[in-house]
Coordinates of C-alpha atoms and ligand atoms in Angstrom, one line a residue:
M1 CA 24.4 136.2 60.7
K2 CA 27.2 137.5 58.3
R3 CA 26.4 139.1 55.1
R4 CA 28.6 136.2 53.3
D5 CA 26.1 133.9 55.0
I6 CA 23.0 135.5 54.1
L7 CA 24.1 135.7 50.4
K8 CA 25.1 131.9 50.6
G9 CA 21.4 131.4 51.7
I10 CA 20.0 133.3 48.6
S11 CA 22.3 131.4 46.2
I12 CA 20.4 128.2 47.1
L13 CA 17.5 129.8 45.3
P14 CA 16.4 128.8 41.9
L15 CA 18.1 131.1 39.4
G16 CA 16.8 132.6 36.0
G17 CA 13.5 134.3 35.2
A18 CA 11.3 136.1 37.8
V19 CA 13.0 134.6 40.9
S20 CA 11.0 135.7 44.0
V21 CA 13.1 136.6 46.8
L22 CA 10.5 135.6 49.4
P23 CA 9.0 132.3 48.4
F24 CA 6.2 132.5 51.0
T25 CA 4.0 135.1 49.3
A26 CA 0.2 135.1 49.3
R27 CA 0.5 134.6 45.7
A28 CA 2.3 131.0 46.2
S29 CA -0.4 130.2 48.7
S30 CA -3.3 130.9 46.2
K31 CA -1.5 128.8 43.4
A32 CA -0.8 126.2 45.9
R33 CA -4.6 126.1 46.6
K34 CA -5.3 125.5 42.9
R35 CA -3.5 122.2 42.9
D36 CA -6.1 119.6 44.1
L37 CA -3.8 117.6 46.3
Y38 CA -6.1 114.8 47.0
K39 CA -6.7 114.2 43.7
E40 CA -2.8 114.4 42.8
L41 CA -2.2 111.9 45.8
G42 CA -5.1 109.5 44.9
V43 CA -6.9 110.3 48.3
R44 CA -10.6 109.7 48.3
T45 CA -12.3 112.6 49.8
F46 CA -16.2 111.9 50.9
I47 CA -19.1 113.5 52.4
N48 CA -19.0 113.3 56.2
A49 CA -22.5 111.9 57.1
A50 CA -21.0 110.3 60.1
G51 CA -19.8 112.8 62.6
T52 CA -16.7 114.0 64.2
Y53 CA -14.2 111.1 63.8
T54 CA -10.6 111.7 64.1
F55 CA -10.0 109.0 61.5
M56 CA -12.2 110.7 59.0
T57 CA -10.2 114.0 59.8
G58 CA -12.8 115.5 62.4
S59 CA -14.4 118.6 61.1
L60 CA -14.0 121.0 58.6
M61 CA -12.5 124.5 59.7
H62 CA -14.8 127.3 59.4
D63 CA -13.6 130.1 56.8
Y64 CA -13.0 132.3 59.7
V65 CA -10.6 130.1 61.0
I66 CA -8.4 130.0 57.6
D67 CA -8.6 133.8 57.6
A68 CA -7.3 133.7 61.1
I69 CA -4.4 131.3 59.9
E70 CA -3.7 133.6 56.8
S71 CA -3.7 136.7 59.1
S72 CA -0.8 135.2 61.4
W73 CA 1.2 132.8 59.0
Q74 CA 3.5 135.5 57.4
E75 CA 5.1 137.0 60.6
F76 CA 7.0 135.7 63.7
C77 CA 6.2 135.8 67.4
L78 CA 7.1 134.5 70.7
L79 CA 5.4 131.3 71.0
D80 CA 5.0 132.0 74.8
E81 CA 3.7 135.6 74.2
L82 CA 1.1 134.4 71.8
Q83 CA 0.0 131.8 74.5
D84 CA -0.1 134.2 77.0
K85 CA -2.2 136.7 75.2
V86 CA -4.6 134.3 73.6
G87 CA -4.9 132.4 77.1
Q88 CA -5.7 135.5 78.8
K89 CA -8.6 136.3 76.4
I90 CA -9.9 132.9 76.7
A91 CA -9.6 132.3 80.4
A92 CA -12.1 135.5 80.4
M93 CA -14.5 134.0 78.2
V94 CA -14.7 130.7 79.7
H95 CA -14.7 131.7 83.1
S96 CA -11.5 130.2 84.3
E97 CA -8.3 131.6 85.7
A98 CA -5.9 130.3 83.1
A99 CA -6.2 128.7 79.7
V100 CA -3.8 127.6 76.9
I101 CA -4.1 126.2 73.5
T102 CA -3.1 122.4 73.6
A103 CA -2.7 119.8 70.6
G104 CA -6.3 118.5 71.4
A105 CA -8.1 117.6 74.1
F106 CA -5.9 114.4 74.8
S107 CA -2.8 116.4 75.5
G108 CA -4.7 118.9 77.3
L109 CA -5.4 116.0 79.9
T110 CA -1.7 115.0 79.9
L111 CA -0.6 118.7 80.3
G112 CA -3.0 119.6 83.1
L113 CA -2.1 116.7 85.2
A114 CA 1.5 117.5 84.6
G115 CA 1.0 121.0 85.5
V116 CA -0.8 119.5 88.9
L117 CA 2.2 117.1 89.5
T118 CA 5.0 119.6 89.3
G119 CA 3.5 123.1 89.7
T120 CA 6.2 125.3 88.5
D121 CA 9.3 123.7 89.4
V122 CA 11.4 122.8 86.6
E123 CA 13.4 120.0 88.2
K124 CA 10.3 118.2 88.8
V125 CA 9.3 119.0 85.1
K126 CA 12.2 117.1 83.9
Q127 CA 11.4 114.0 86.0
L128 CA 8.1 113.2 84.2
P129 CA 7.1 110.2 83.6
F130 CA 9.3 108.8 86.3
L131 CA 7.4 109.7 89.4
E132 CA 8.9 107.1 91.8
G133 CA 11.2 108.3 94.4
T134 CA 10.6 112.0 93.6
G135 CA 8.0 112.7 96.2
M136 CA 5.4 113.8 93.8
K137 CA 1.9 112.3 93.7
S138 CA 1.3 109.4 91.4
E139 CA -2.4 108.3 91.3
V140 CA -5.3 109.3 89.6
I141 CA -8.9 108.5 90.9
C142 CA -11.6 108.0 88.3
Q143 CA -15.0 106.0 88.3
N144 CA -15.3 102.9 86.5
A145 CA -17.9 104.1 84.4
H146 CA -15.5 107.0 83.0
K147 CA -12.8 104.4 82.1
I148 CA -12.2 104.9 78.6
D149 CA -9.0 104.6 76.0
Y150 CA -8.2 108.3 76.3
N151 CA -7.3 108.2 80.1
H152 CA -4.1 106.8 78.7
A153 CA -3.3 110.7 78.3
L154 CA -3.2 110.9 82.3
T155 CA -1.2 107.5 82.4
N156 CA 1.2 109.6 80.1
T157 CA 2.6 111.5 83.1
G158 CA 3.7 108.2 84.9
C159 CA 0.5 108.3 87.3
K160 CA -1.6 105.2 87.4
M161 CA -5.4 105.1 87.5
V162 CA -7.2 103.9 90.6
Y163 CA -10.8 103.1 89.5
V164 CA -13.7 103.4 91.9
D165 CA -17.7 103.1 91.9
T166 CA -18.8 104.6 95.0
V167 CA -18.2 107.6 97.4
E168 CA -17.0 105.1 100.0
D169 CA -14.5 103.7 97.4
V170 CA -13.5 107.2 96.7
E171 CA -12.9 107.8 100.2
K172 CA -11.0 104.5 100.9
A173 CA -8.7 105.4 97.7
V174 CA -7.6 108.6 98.6
N175 CA -4.5 108.7 100.1
E176 CA -1.1 110.9 100.0
K177 CA -0.3 109.8 96.3
T178 CA -3.7 111.0 95.0
A179 CA -2.8 113.8 92.3
L180 CA -6.0 114.2 91.0
M181 CA -9.9 113.1 90.7
H182 CA -10.8 113.0 87.0
F183 CA -14.2 113.0 85.8
L184 CA -15.4 112.1 82.0
N185 CA -18.5 114.3 81.2
I186 CA -20.1 111.8 78.3
E187 CA -20.5 109.3 80.7
A188 CA -21.9 111.5 83.5
D189 CA -25.1 109.7 83.7
K190 CA -23.4 106.3 83.9
G191 CA -21.3 106.9 87.0
K192 CA -22.9 106.9 90.6
I193 CA -21.2 109.9 91.4
G194 CA -22.2 113.3 89.4
H195 CA -20.3 116.4 88.9
E196 CA -21.1 118.5 91.7
E197 CA -20.5 115.5 94.0
W198 CA -17.2 114.8 92.5
V199 CA -16.1 118.5 92.8
A200 CA -17.1 118.6 96.4
L201 CA -15.3 115.2 97.3
G202 CA -12.2 116.9 95.5
K203 CA -12.5 119.8 97.8
K204 CA -13.2 117.7 100.9
Y205 CA -10.1 115.7 100.4
N206 CA -7.9 118.7 98.7
V207 CA -7.7 117.0 95.7
P208 CA -7.7 118.7 92.5
T209 CA -10.5 117.4 90.1
S210 CA -10.8 117.4 86.4
N211 CA -13.4 117.0 83.5
D212 CA -12.8 115.8 80.0
I213 CA -15.6 117.4 77.8
A214 CA -13.7 116.8 74.7
A215 CA -16.8 116.1 72.8
D216 CA -19.5 117.7 75.0
V217 CA -20.2 121.2 73.1
P218 CA -22.9 122.1 72.1
P219 CA -24.2 123.3 74.4
V220 CA -21.9 126.3 74.5
S221 CA -22.8 126.9 78.1
N222 CA -20.5 123.7 78.8
L223 CA -17.4 125.9 78.3
T224 CA -18.1 128.0 81.3
R225 CA -20.4 125.6 83.5
F226 CA -17.8 123.2 84.7
N227 CA -15.0 125.9 85.5
D228 CA -18.1 127.7 87.4
M229 CA -18.6 124.5 89.3
G230 CA -15.1 124.2 90.5
F231 CA -13.5 121.8 88.5
D232 CA -9.6 122.5 88.5
F233 CA -8.9 121.8 85.0
V234 CA -11.3 121.1 82.0
V235 CA -10.2 120.0 78.4
V236 CA -12.3 120.5 75.3
S237 CA -11.4 119.5 71.6
G238 CA -11.0 122.5 69.1
G239 CA -11.4 119.9 66.3
K240 CA -15.0 118.6 66.8
A241 CA -18.1 120.9 67.0
I242 CA -15.8 124.0 67.5
R243 CA -14.5 123.6 64.1
G244 CA -11.3 125.1 65.0
P245 CA -8.0 123.3 63.7
Q246 CA -8.1 119.5 63.9
S247 CA -4.9 119.2 66.2
A248 CA -5.8 122.0 68.7
G249 CA -7.9 121.9 71.7
L250 CA -8.2 123.9 74.8
L251 CA -7.0 123.4 78.8
M252 CA -8.8 125.5 81.1
G253 CA -8.3 126.2 84.8
K254 CA -6.4 127.0 87.9
K255 CA -3.7 129.7 87.0
K256 CA -1.1 127.3 89.2
I257 CA -2.1 124.5 87.0
I258 CA -1.8 126.1 83.9
D259 CA 1.4 127.6 84.7
G260 CA 2.7 124.6 85.4
A261 CA 1.5 122.9 82.5
R262 CA 3.0 125.5 80.3
L263 CA 6.5 124.3 81.4
H264 CA 5.6 120.9 79.9
M265 CA 4.8 122.4 76.4
P266 CA 7.2 123.8 73.7
P267 CA 8.9 126.1 73.3
R268 CA 10.5 124.0 76.2
G269 CA 11.9 120.6 75.3
Y270 CA 13.2 119.1 78.7
N271 CA 9.5 117.6 79.3
I272 CA 6.9 115.0 78.1
G273 CA 4.9 117.6 76.0
R274 CA 7.5 118.7 73.5
G275 CA 5.7 116.4 71.2
M276 CA 2.5 118.4 71.5
K277 CA 3.4 121.3 69.7
V278 CA 1.0 123.9 68.7
N279 CA 1.8 126.4 65.9
K280 CA 0.9 130.0 65.7
E281 CA -1.5 129.4 63.0
E282 CA -3.3 126.9 65.1
I283 CA -3.4 129.0 68.3
V284 CA -5.1 131.9 66.7
G285 CA -7.4 129.8 64.5
M286 CA -8.5 128.2 67.8
Y287 CA -8.6 131.5 69.5
V288 CA -11.1 132.7 66.6
A289 CA -12.9 129.3 66.3
L290 CA -13.8 129.6 70.2
E291 CA -14.7 133.2 69.9
H292 CA -17.2 132.6 67.0
F293 CA -18.5 129.4 68.7
M294 CA -19.3 131.4 72.0
T295 CA -21.2 133.9 70.2
A296 CA -22.9 132.0 67.4
D297 CA -26.7 131.6 67.0
H298 CA -26.6 127.9 68.1
D299 CA -30.4 127.7 67.9
A300 CA -30.3 128.8 64.5
E301 CA -27.8 126.0 63.4
F302 CA -29.6 123.4 65.4
K303 CA -32.8 124.4 63.2
V304 CA -30.7 123.9 60.0
W305 CA -29.5 120.5 61.2
E306 CA -32.8 119.4 61.8
E307 CA -34.1 120.4 58.6
Q308 CA -31.1 118.7 57.0
I309 CA -31.9 115.7 59.1
A310 CA -35.5 115.8 57.9
T311 CA -34.4 115.8 54.3
I312 CA -32.5 112.5 54.7
E313 CA -35.4 111.0 56.7
N314 CA -38.3 112.0 54.4
A315 CA -36.4 110.5 51.3
V316 CA -35.7 107.0 52.9
K317 CA -38.5 106.6 55.0
P318 CA -40.9 105.5 52.4
V319 CA -38.7 102.8 51.2
N320 CA -40.4 99.4 51.9
G321 CA -39.0 97.9 54.9
V322 CA -37.0 101.0 56.4
S323 CA -37.8 102.5 59.6
T324 CA -36.0 105.8 61.0
K325 CA -35.8 107.7 64.5
V326 CA -34.2 110.9 65.1
F327 CA -32.9 111.4 68.3
V328 CA -30.4 113.7 70.1
P329 CA -27.9 112.4 72.6
K330 CA -28.2 113.9 75.9
L331 CA -24.5 114.0 76.5
G332 CA -21.8 114.3 74.1
N333 CA -22.4 114.8 70.2
I334 CA -25.3 116.8 71.1
T335 CA -26.7 117.0 67.6
P336 CA -29.9 115.6 65.7
T337 CA -28.9 112.0 64.7
L338 CA -30.9 110.0 62.3
E339 CA -31.1 106.3 62.8
V340 CA -32.1 104.3 59.8
S341 CA -32.8 100.8 60.1
W342 CA -34.4 98.1 57.8
D343 CA -36.3 94.7 57.9
K344 CA -33.6 92.2 56.8
S345 CA -35.8 89.9 55.2
V346 CA -36.9 92.9 52.8
I347 CA -34.0 94.6 52.4
K348 CA -31.1 92.1 51.9
L349 CA -28.3 94.2 52.8
T350 CA -26.0 94.5 56.0
S351 CA -24.9 97.7 57.1
K352 CA -21.4 96.7 56.2
E353 CA -22.6 96.2 52.6
L354 CA -24.5 99.7 52.6
L355 CA -21.4 101.5 54.0
E356 CA -19.4 99.7 51.1
K357 CA -21.9 100.9 48.5
L358 CA -22.2 104.5 49.9
R359 CA -18.3 104.7 50.2
N360 CA -18.0 103.5 46.4
G361 CA -20.5 105.8 45.2
T362 CA -20.0 109.2 43.5
P363 CA -19.6 111.3 45.5
S364 CA -18.3 108.9 48.3
I365 CA -20.4 109.1 51.5
E366 CA -19.4 108.0 55.0
V367 CA -21.9 106.9 57.6
M368 CA -21.7 105.2 60.8
P369 CA -22.8 101.6 61.1
R370 CA -25.0 101.1 64.3
E371 CA -26.4 97.3 64.3
E372 CA -26.2 94.5 61.5
N373 CA -28.9 96.3 59.9
S374 CA -28.9 100.0 60.9
I375 CA -26.6 103.1 60.5
N376 CA -26.4 106.4 62.3
I377 CA -26.6 109.8 60.1
T378 CA -25.6 113.1 61.6
V379 CA -25.4 116.5 59.4
W380 CA -23.1 118.9 61.6
V381 CA -20.0 118.5 59.9
M382 CA -21.6 118.4 56.2
K383 CA -21.7 121.2 54.1
R384 CA -25.1 122.8 53.4
G385 CA -26.7 121.2 50.4
Q386 CA -24.9 118.0 50.8
E387 CA -27.9 116.5 52.8
K388 CA -29.8 116.4 49.3
I389 CA -27.1 114.3 47.8
V390 CA -26.9 112.0 51.0
A391 CA -30.8 111.6 50.9
K392 CA -30.7 110.7 47.0
K393 CA -28.0 108.0 47.4
L394 CA -29.0 106.5 50.5
K395 CA -32.5 106.1 49.0
E396 CA -31.0 104.6 45.9
A397 CA -28.5 102.1 47.8
L398 CA -31.7 101.0 50.1
T399 CA -34.1 100.4 47.1
Ligands
PLP1 C1 -12.3 113.2 71.3 C2 -12.2 112.7 72.5 C3 -10.8 112.8 73.0 C4 -9.7 113.3 72.4 O1 -9.6 114.6 71.8 P1 -8.6 115.2 70.9 O2 -9.0 116.5 70.9 O3 -8.8 114.6 69.8 O4 -7.3 115.1 71.6 C5 -10.7 112.8 74.5 N1 -11.8 112.4 75.3 C6 -13.0 112.1 74.7 C7 -14.0 111.9 75.6 C8 -13.2 112.4 73.3 O5 -14.4 112.3 72.9

């Protein structure tokens, strides 16, 4: 850039008074933080007693994630170098050969499969999602019990899904076009074929296996368990229980696959993954979130959740017509969950009406409807102390 151009650039800065040459200073940031943008925009905020739902913006980032973002936003670095170095650290933490921060678990699925299909052949990378006539494989085998909307991430590569039920079905379905055998952890108990058998079948037929564990931490052991088990790639969400950036996730797996997946990601743009950009702040934020998550005292945190749930349960249980139950899902969203149900002849309220009441209260509260006369409550994405407000408001609404 010529000096003249630089000066031209400067001339677009506002004149007069104390002009800051660098507009992106820490001072500007703390000033920006004083603005209540939700209020300015008229966007409703609420206590999230429902859970890690994307439409409710998932989870709240930990303060150390924000610190990581603040530590990184004022310097440039090479995107690939950052992904390389963060990836190496994470791979060692999760027992995989390689790892990369993706734009959520969903993009991890697309990119992981893309990596399987193309390896590091750039000419192949450019052809996705048009696989026909390329010699690339084009089918993904998955159990019917593991059929969910998110499998669309896999078909984004151009592959088609082949759904099966039994081991015999798998053996019939495997052919020279089979690219991947995909597993969905949250429904592991629904399918006829379990994790280990799935991996063994993959190995038997020389087909890579993948596992979607997006919402399956805690337990923290799941971050290493499926890599140890031999899945070729595994994806997890960064913006659920890990409480990293909501738009981040982690793809971990065999080096060959991750190296291939990287070619489908920014900074490159000749691929299907250019729109799955993760910025440097999210990358370091996700890295730190994971680091903390893997070393946190999850038993202590679980006890806090149980206490918070008990506060809400104890408040609503005495209400005439109300019954409560606390359970912990065995797979996925493994957190104490309070089911509040009521006798419709005593409390003339549908769950939809209750939701509206809580939503329109001050502060606004979101819970999950269950049946016509029941709701679910979790506390794991709430701030400490908010359970008392939820307890009071829920009791009032049911009385
Ligand atoms: C949440 C979820 C996803 C999507 O994860 P993102 O991180 O939001 O991309 C995929 N699969 C399952 C099973 C999920 O629960």
